[in-house]
Structure formats: structure tokens, C-alpha cells
Short mmCIF file of C-alpha atoms in Angstrom, two decimals:
data_model
loop_
_atom_site.label_atom_id
_atom_site.label_comp_id
_atom_site.label_asym_id
_atom_site.label_seq_id
_atom_site.Cartn_x
_atom_site.Cartn_y
_atom_site.Cartn_z
CA MET A 1235 41.68 27.08 -9.01
CA THR A 1236 41.72 24.43 -11.75
CA GLY A 1237 45.17 24.27 -13.30
CA THR A 1238 46.92 25.81 -10.28
CA SER A 1239 48.08 24.25 -7.03
CA PRO A 1240 46.77 25.92 -3.86
CA ASP A 1241 49.17 26.33 -1.00
CA SER A 1242 46.52 25.89 1.71
CA VAL A 1243 43.30 23.82 1.76
CA ALA A 1244 40.75 23.65 4.55
CA VAL A 1245 38.08 20.92 4.84
CA PHE A 1246 35.20 21.45 7.20
CA SER A 1247 32.92 18.85 8.79
CA TYR A 1248 30.84 18.77 11.97
CA GLU A 1249 32.71 15.74 13.46
CA GLU A 1250 33.95 12.24 12.68
CA ILE A 1251 33.40 9.25 14.98
CA ILE A 1252 35.10 6.01 14.07
CA GLY A 1253 32.53 4.90 11.47
CA ASP A 1254 32.51 8.26 9.74
CA GLY A 1255 36.27 8.41 9.73
CA LEU A 1256 36.71 4.98 8.11
CA TYR A 1257 33.96 5.69 5.61
CA LYS A 1258 35.57 8.96 4.47
CA LEU A 1259 39.13 7.68 4.17
CA PRO A 1260 39.01 7.29 0.35
CA PHE A 1261 38.12 11.01 0.10
CA VAL A 1262 40.92 12.00 2.45
CA ARG A 1263 43.42 10.08 0.33
CA ALA A 1264 42.07 11.53 -2.87
CA LEU A 1265 42.34 15.01 -1.32
CA ARG A 1266 46.07 14.54 -0.79
CA ALA A 1267 46.55 12.99 -4.20
CA ALA A 1268 44.90 16.05 -5.75
CA TRP A 1269 47.20 18.50 -3.96
CA PRO A 1270 50.47 16.76 -2.94
CA SER A 1271 52.20 19.93 -1.80
CA ALA A 1272 49.37 21.90 -0.19
CA ARG A 1273 49.00 22.35 3.55
CA ILE A 1274 45.72 20.64 4.36
CA THR A 1275 43.79 21.65 7.47
CA TRP A 1276 40.87 19.60 8.80
CA ILE A 1277 38.38 21.77 10.72
CA THR A 1278 35.58 20.32 12.83
CA THR A 1279 32.87 21.84 14.99
CA ARG A 1280 33.35 19.02 17.48
CA ARG A 1281 36.02 16.26 17.56
CA THR A 1282 37.38 14.05 14.83
CA VAL A 1283 38.74 10.52 15.05
CA TYR A 1284 41.34 11.61 12.51
CA ALA A 1285 43.07 13.41 15.38
CA GLY A 1286 42.45 10.43 17.67
CA LYS A 1287 42.43 6.67 16.96
CA LEU A 1288 43.05 7.17 13.26
CA GLN A 1289 45.72 9.85 13.59
CA PRO A 1290 48.64 7.48 12.85
CA VAL A 1291 47.34 6.92 9.31
CA MET A 1292 46.84 10.65 8.80
CA ASP A 1293 50.61 11.11 8.52
CA GLY A 1294 51.23 12.60 5.09
CA LEU A 1295 47.49 13.13 4.46
CA ILE A 1296 46.36 15.89 6.87
CA ASP A 1297 48.85 18.49 8.13
CA GLU A 1298 46.75 20.19 10.80
CA PHE A 1299 43.61 19.53 12.84
CA ARG A 1300 41.45 22.23 14.34
CA GLN A 1301 38.98 20.35 16.54
CA ASP A 1302 36.31 21.95 18.68
CA SER A 1303 36.74 25.01 16.53
CA GLY A 1304 33.46 26.60 17.56
CA ILE A 1305 32.61 27.13 13.88
CA GLY A 1306 29.14 25.76 13.28
CA ARG A 1307 28.31 25.29 16.96
CA SER A 1308 25.26 27.57 16.83
CA PRO A 1309 23.44 29.90 14.37
CA ALA A 1310 24.93 32.85 16.26
CA GLY A 1311 28.24 32.04 14.65
CA VAL A 1312 26.99 33.83 11.55
CA ILE A 1313 27.53 37.17 13.33
CA LEU A 1314 29.86 36.43 16.27
CA PRO A 1315 33.65 36.85 15.94
CA LEU A 1316 35.41 33.89 14.36
CA PRO A 1317 37.95 31.95 16.46
CA TRP A 1318 40.63 32.89 13.87
CA ARG A 1319 40.79 34.53 10.49
CA ASP A 1320 43.47 32.56 8.66
CA ARG A 1321 43.19 32.69 4.88
CA PHE A 1322 42.88 29.45 2.90
CA SER A 1323 43.39 29.13 -0.85
CA VAL A 1324 40.57 26.62 -0.94
CA ILE A 1325 37.78 25.82 1.55
CA ILE A 1326 35.69 22.65 1.05
CA ASP A 1327 32.58 22.47 3.15
CA THR A 1328 31.43 18.83 3.40
CA GLN A 1329 28.14 19.38 5.21
CA THR A 1330 24.85 20.98 4.22
CA THR A 1331 23.47 22.90 7.21
CA LEU A 1332 23.06 26.44 5.84
CA TRP A 1333 23.97 28.48 8.91
CA ARG A 1334 27.15 26.47 9.41
CA THR A 1335 28.03 27.14 5.80
CA LEU A 1336 27.35 30.87 6.22
CA THR A 1337 29.65 30.91 9.26
CA LEU A 1338 32.41 29.02 7.49
CA ARG A 1339 32.23 31.24 4.47
CA ARG A 1340 33.26 34.21 6.58
CA LEU A 1341 36.79 32.81 6.77
CA PRO A 1342 39.08 34.52 4.23
CA HIS A 1343 39.48 32.32 1.16
CA GLY A 1344 40.28 32.14 -2.53
CA LEU A 1345 37.80 29.44 -3.56
CA PHE A 1346 34.80 28.20 -1.54
CA ILE A 1347 33.03 24.93 -2.36
CA SER A 1348 29.88 23.85 -0.55
CA PRO A 1349 26.84 21.68 -1.34
CA ALA A 1350 24.61 23.63 1.05
CA ALA A 1351 21.42 25.11 -0.36
CA ASN A 1352 21.98 23.22 -3.59
CA PHE A 1353 25.43 24.84 -4.08
CA ARG A 1354 24.01 28.37 -3.99
CA LEU A 1355 26.88 29.58 -1.78
CA SER A 1356 29.53 27.70 -3.70
CA ASP A 1357 31.91 29.47 -6.07
CA ARG A 1358 31.62 26.50 -8.41
CA LYS A 1359 28.54 24.41 -9.10
CA PRO A 1360 27.84 21.07 -10.78
CA ALA A 1361 26.69 21.10 -14.37
CA PRO A 1362 22.94 21.40 -15.02
CA GLY A 1363 21.10 18.12 -14.76
CA ARG A 1364 23.47 16.78 -12.13
CA VAL A 1365 22.18 13.73 -10.26
CA ARG A 1366 23.25 13.63 -6.66
CA PRO A 1367 25.51 10.62 -6.02
CA PRO A 1368 24.03 8.16 -3.54
CA HIS A 1369 27.38 7.23 -1.95
CA MET A 1370 28.79 9.74 0.54
CA VAL A 1371 32.35 9.26 -0.72
CA ASP A 1372 31.19 10.07 -4.25
CA ARG A 1373 29.49 13.23 -2.94
CA LEU A 1374 32.72 14.28 -1.25
CA ASN A 1375 34.70 13.51 -4.37
CA GLU A 1376 32.27 15.60 -6.34
CA LEU A 1377 33.24 18.57 -4.13
CA LEU A 1378 36.93 17.76 -4.73
CA ALA A 1379 36.39 17.62 -8.48
CA LEU A 1380 34.76 21.06 -8.40
CA ALA A 1381 37.68 22.50 -6.47
CA SER A 1382 40.58 20.75 -8.29
CA GLY A 1383 39.14 19.81 -11.68
CA HIS A 1384 39.48 16.06 -11.14
CA VAL A 1385 39.49 13.24 -8.62
CA PRO A 1386 42.83 11.44 -8.73
CA VAL A 1387 43.36 7.82 -7.80
CA ALA A 1388 45.22 7.52 -4.51
CA LYS A 1389 47.77 4.81 -5.27
CA ALA A 1390 49.83 4.82 -2.08
CA GLU A 1391 48.68 2.60 0.78
CA LEU A 1392 47.82 4.06 4.17
CA ARG A 1393 50.87 4.44 6.36
CA LEU A 1394 50.35 2.03 9.27
CA PRO A 1395 52.60 1.97 12.31
CA GLU A 1396 55.46 -0.42 11.69
CA ASP A 1397 54.85 -2.36 14.83
CA LEU A 1398 51.29 -3.17 13.79
CA ALA A 1399 52.47 -4.43 10.36
CA THR A 1400 55.08 -6.60 12.05
CA LYS A 1401 52.59 -8.09 14.51
CA ALA A 1402 50.05 -8.65 11.71
CA GLU A 1403 52.71 -10.65 9.84
CA ALA A 1404 53.43 -12.66 13.02
CA ALA A 1405 49.71 -13.43 13.35
CA LEU A 1406 49.28 -14.29 9.70
CA PRO A 1407 52.69 -15.39 8.36
CA PRO A 1408 53.48 -15.59 4.64
CA GLY A 1409 52.79 -18.79 2.80
CA SER A 1410 49.02 -19.20 3.19
CA ASP A 1411 45.93 -17.84 1.59
CA TYR A 1412 44.00 -16.09 4.35
CA ILE A 1413 40.26 -15.47 3.97
CA GLY A 1414 38.98 -12.75 6.27
CA LEU A 1415 35.49 -13.27 7.70
CA ALA A 1416 33.67 -10.62 9.74
CA PRO A 1417 30.27 -12.01 10.82
CA GLY A 1418 29.33 -9.12 13.10
CA ALA A 1419 27.72 -5.73 12.67
CA GLY A 1420 26.59 -2.92 14.88
CA LYS A 1421 23.02 -4.11 14.60
CA ARG A 1422 22.10 -7.78 14.35
CA PHE A 1423 19.52 -7.28 11.58
CA LYS A 1424 22.52 -6.44 9.38
CA CYS A 1425 24.19 -9.79 10.11
CA TRP A 1426 24.08 -12.72 7.76
CA PRO A 1427 23.36 -15.85 9.87
CA LEU A 1428 26.48 -17.11 11.69
CA GLU A 1429 25.92 -20.68 10.46
CA ARG A 1430 26.28 -19.38 6.89
CA PHE A 1431 29.58 -17.70 7.67
CA ILE A 1432 30.67 -20.97 9.14
CA ALA A 1433 29.60 -22.81 5.98
CA VAL A 1434 31.68 -20.38 3.92
CA ALA A 1435 34.64 -20.93 6.24
CA VAL A 1436 34.37 -24.69 5.91
CA ALA A 1437 34.28 -24.37 2.10
CA GLN A 1438 37.41 -22.16 2.13
CA ALA A 1439 39.21 -24.63 4.43
CA GLU A 1440 38.36 -27.45 2.03
CA ARG A 1441 40.05 -25.39 -0.72
CA GLY A 1442 43.23 -25.21 1.31
CA ARG A 1443 42.73 -21.63 2.46
CA VAL A 1444 42.85 -20.42 6.08
CA PRO A 1445 39.65 -18.83 7.46
CA VAL A 1446 40.41 -15.86 9.66
CA PHE A 1447 37.53 -14.61 11.79
CA ILE A 1448 37.50 -11.00 12.92
CA LEU A 1449 35.33 -10.88 16.09
CA GLY A 1450 34.52 -7.86 18.19
CA PRO A 1451 33.89 -7.76 21.96
CA ASP A 1452 30.13 -8.28 21.48
CA GLU A 1453 30.72 -11.42 19.37
CA LEU A 1454 32.89 -13.46 21.68
CA ASP A 1455 30.02 -15.91 22.35
CA TRP A 1456 30.49 -17.01 18.71
CA LEU A 1457 34.07 -18.05 19.30
CA ALA A 1458 33.40 -21.56 20.67
CA PRO A 1459 30.92 -22.71 18.00
CA ILE A 1460 33.15 -21.39 15.23
CA ARG A 1461 36.18 -23.18 16.63
CA GLU A 1462 34.25 -26.42 16.94
CA ALA A 1463 32.89 -26.27 13.33
CA VAL A 1464 36.11 -24.90 11.73
CA PRO A 1465 39.16 -26.24 13.58
CA SER A 1466 41.58 -24.56 11.15
CA ALA A 1467 40.14 -21.09 11.72
CA LEU A 1468 42.26 -18.31 13.22
CA PHE A 1469 41.09 -15.56 15.56
CA PRO A 1470 43.97 -13.03 15.57
CA GLU A 1471 42.03 -10.23 17.25
CA GLN A 1472 41.71 -12.37 20.38
CA ASP A 1473 45.49 -12.88 20.72
CA THR A 1474 46.14 -10.52 23.65
CA ALA A 1475 49.60 -11.98 24.09
CA LEU A 1476 50.52 -10.49 20.76
CA TRP A 1477 48.53 -7.28 20.77
CA GLY A 1478 48.01 -6.48 24.41
CA ASP A 1479 44.75 -5.14 25.80
CA GLY A 1480 42.57 -2.55 24.09
CA PHE A 1481 41.34 -2.21 20.50
CA THR A 1482 42.48 -0.09 17.58
CA PRO A 1483 40.91 -0.22 14.10
CA LEU A 1484 44.42 0.06 12.74
CA ARG A 1485 45.12 -3.46 13.94
CA THR A 1486 42.22 -4.82 11.88
CA ILE A 1487 43.42 -2.85 8.85
CA ALA A 1488 46.91 -4.32 9.27
CA LEU A 1489 45.54 -7.84 9.43
CA ALA A 1490 43.23 -7.24 6.48
CA ARG A 1491 46.22 -6.31 4.31
CA ARG A 1492 47.26 -9.91 4.56
CA PHE A 1493 43.95 -11.34 3.31
CA THR A 1494 43.70 -13.04 -0.07
CA ALA A 1495 40.01 -12.19 0.02
CA ALA A 1496 37.46 -11.20 2.62
CA LEU A 1497 33.76 -11.31 3.43
CA ALA A 1498 31.86 -8.93 5.72
CA ASN A 1499 28.41 -7.63 6.56
CA ASP A 1500 27.52 -3.97 6.14
CA SER A 1501 29.54 -2.88 9.21
CA GLY A 1502 32.41 -0.84 10.53
CA VAL A 1503 34.69 -3.80 9.97
CA SER A 1504 33.81 -3.86 6.30
CA HIS A 1505 35.23 -0.33 6.06
CA MET A 1506 38.37 -1.40 7.94
CA PHE A 1507 38.78 -4.14 5.30
CA GLY A 1508 38.12 -1.44 2.68
CA ALA A 1509 40.77 0.81 4.18
CA ALA A 1510 43.21 -2.06 3.68
CA ASP A 1511 41.92 -2.39 0.10
CA ALA A 1512 41.45 -6.12 0.64
CA PRO A 1513 39.58 -7.94 -2.15
CA LEU A 1514 36.17 -7.79 -0.50
CA VAL A 1515 32.62 -9.05 -0.73
CA THR A 1516 30.14 -7.13 1.44
CA LEU A 1517 26.67 -8.40 2.23
CA PHE A 1518 23.65 -6.11 2.28
CA GLY A 1519 20.03 -6.73 3.27
CA PRO A 1520 17.83 -3.87 4.42
CA THR A 1521 20.49 -1.17 4.10
CA PRO A 1522 21.26 0.43 0.72
CA SER A 1523 24.50 -0.85 -0.76
CA GLU A 1524 24.77 2.05 -3.19
CA LYS A 1525 25.16 4.37 -0.19
CA PHE A 1526 27.21 2.33 2.27
CA GLN A 1527 29.44 -0.13 0.40
CA PRO A 1528 33.17 0.10 1.08
CA LYS A 1529 35.34 1.49 -1.69
CA VAL A 1530 37.82 -1.17 -2.80
CA THR A 1531 39.92 -1.78 -5.89
CA ARG A 1532 38.46 -5.23 -6.39
CA GLY A 1533 35.31 -6.82 -5.01
CA GLY A 1534 31.71 -5.72 -4.69
CA VAL A 1535 28.47 -6.43 -2.93
CA ILE A 1536 25.87 -9.15 -2.75
CA THR A 1537 22.43 -7.90 -1.82
CA ALA A 1538 19.22 -9.62 -0.66
CA GLN A 1539 17.43 -7.80 -3.46
CA GLU A 1540 19.37 -9.88 -6.02
CA PHE A 1541 17.42 -12.87 -4.68
CA GLY A 1542 14.03 -11.19 -4.38
CA GLY A 1543 14.11 -10.24 -0.74
CA GLU A 1544 15.27 -7.62 1.74
CA SER A 1545 16.47 -9.77 4.64
CA MET A 1546 20.03 -11.02 5.11
CA THR A 1547 18.62 -14.56 5.25
CA ASP A 1548 17.62 -14.21 1.59
CA ILE A 1549 21.30 -14.33 0.50
CA PRO A 1550 22.23 -17.95 -0.29
CA VAL A 1551 25.46 -19.57 0.84
CA GLN A 1552 26.55 -20.94 -2.53
CA SER A 1553 26.42 -17.54 -4.23
CA VAL A 1554 28.70 -16.09 -1.54
CA ILE A 1555 31.14 -18.99 -1.82
CA GLU A 1556 31.33 -18.60 -5.56
CA ARG A 1557 31.97 -14.82 -5.37
CA LEU A 1558 34.60 -15.24 -2.71
CA ASP A 1559 36.31 -18.00 -4.75
CA GLN A 1560 36.45 -15.66 -7.74
CA LEU A 1561 38.26 -13.04 -5.67
CA ALA A 1562 40.67 -15.54 -4.14
CA ILE A 1563 41.55 -17.16 -7.46
CA ARG A 1564 42.08 -13.83 -9.21
CA ARG A 1565 44.20 -12.51 -6.37
CA ASN A 1566 46.71 -15.28 -6.98
CA ALA A 1567 46.66 -15.03 -10.80
CA PRO A 1568 49.99 -14.29 -12.52
CA GLY A 1569 50.70 -10.56 -12.52
CA ASP A 1570 48.07 -9.79 -9.90
CA TYR A 1571 48.74 -8.55 -6.39
CA PRO A 1572 51.20 -10.49 -4.25
CA LYS A 1573 49.66 -13.07 -1.92
CA ASN A 1574 50.46 -11.11 1.24
CA ARG A 1575 50.99 -7.41 1.51
#
């Protein structure tokens, strides 16, 4: 298929919950950049957040969703009738359970790419001596490279609903340098101490920047101590008069597009910041950064291992402040990105 443009592409996965969906967004965008004119179908055994909370940003990326397809639900699928027999020019299998791959491969296709059984069922295979990439997005992009011959850079931003972009601008108007701070995480052992986030926020305020804390429902008890310590801090997610009730990750992405720089733990919010391509520093302790770090144009990670430990408490405040300053200063350098997007 290298050198030609397929008219139909199918991507198969078991399911995507919100974390998976955010994590895989760079691959989805690269997929469309590789084949701008192909009809792309996303097939899942169960459900996918791409057809749910993240569907608004799928406009222009994925043309069709086939959720709860039944493909891969049980090993019997290897012999039972398929739910449909549409032909796809290219099928990319993103999972590695062998019997699911065997079931999927029964669909009519031109080119089949799969990492299952060390690529034994794949029409194309990596070169000898290949080292498996640690990061899931890099593994997915490896499949795309096998199918298309390359992994293009997705230059266009995600298409957010216009009302969210407008409200994000109302929450964070032009004219200030906003520093995003996300002190939470799904598990508290992945959280850098709150008092250190506060110290970073104070340092940013002293530099004339505006700290913007992104707090989830489980972190509302942090609101009062942060407000007391950092009077200039903003908490836009808590503005129900602006947003209404309920939560959507797209709101956080819209806000993050307005950040000059951002800081987060290894968390779902870090991937929301990544989806906005905000200049980002992500903090890692016991979890492997090489596997879970968000993919951003500019930024990187700070790990506890750099300081001889494995706990989040091993990461010193001053190192974080310096790294964040570097991002903020470079963001406003001549010829760099505009202050607010």
C-alpha cells in the first residue's frame, strides 16, 4: 500500500475509555494526516469514548464508528459468522490478543497490519532487530508506518466546539501569561505534594504570570488552601455560571490552549493538556515516563529518578520552577507561538 492512497481504512481496538482515548489522540491525528481522503472506520469490540465524550473532536478525523461490533468478544468469533463483511483497503489491528486478531483478519481486506503473535499474521513486519517502543503511541505509529510507509506530523489543531473556545477565552482573556497547574491524579501516590504546586504557583505569580489551577471533583478540598496561599490564582473549572453543570474533557483542552506553559502529574489531565499541545512539564515518580508521558510539541518530563529516588517527593521545587520558566520564556520569544491560542 506504500505509494498509493487507500479509499477505506479500518482501525480495530477492544475499547477506549476516557484515559485511553486521550492517550491515543496523537495516533488518531497521524492516521488522518497519513490518509487525508480515505474513509476511516473505527471498530471496537465494546464502546469507545471517540463516539461519546470525545466525538466532537473526531470531526474530520474518523468518518464512522462501529461500536459493540461483536468482533473479538469471544474466541468463538474465529468460526462464527461476522456481523458484516465490508471490504477495507487497509485494516490496522491495534491490540495483541491472538484470537481477536484471527477473527478480525476474516474481514475482506487489501492490507492487514497487526502486532499480534510478534507480527506473524501481519502482511508487513518490522525490520529484523526491531526494538519494541515503550510508549503506546509510538507502538501505534509503528503500525501506521508499516501500513502507509511513514508517520506524518499532524499540524492542524483538534477541532473544538466553538462555544467551548469562546467560553475558554472568557475565562482566560487575552493579555496575560497563564500557567496551568494540575495537582491531581487518579491515584494519590502519583501526586507531587500540593504545597509544592503552591510554591510553584507563588513563584509564577511573582514573575507576573497568572496561575490557573485545574481541579477535579475529588480535589475540591484543595481549593481553600490554594486560594489563601495564592490570591491571584484562577480556578476556571469551578465556574459553573460560565460552563454549567457537568464535566467534559474538551473544556479542559479548550482552557489549556490558552496556557503559556503548564505543569501536571502523570494523570488524565496531563493528556488533556497534551491534546491542547500546551507547552508542558509532566512529573513522574513510580510510573514509567517513557510509557505514559503526553506527546507535546514542546516540553518534557521531570522524574524522581533524576534525583536518585522513585517517589514524587524526591522531585525538588526549584527544578520544576526552572523548567517551567524555560517553557514560559520561550513561548513568548519572537517568532514563537502567540501568547494565547
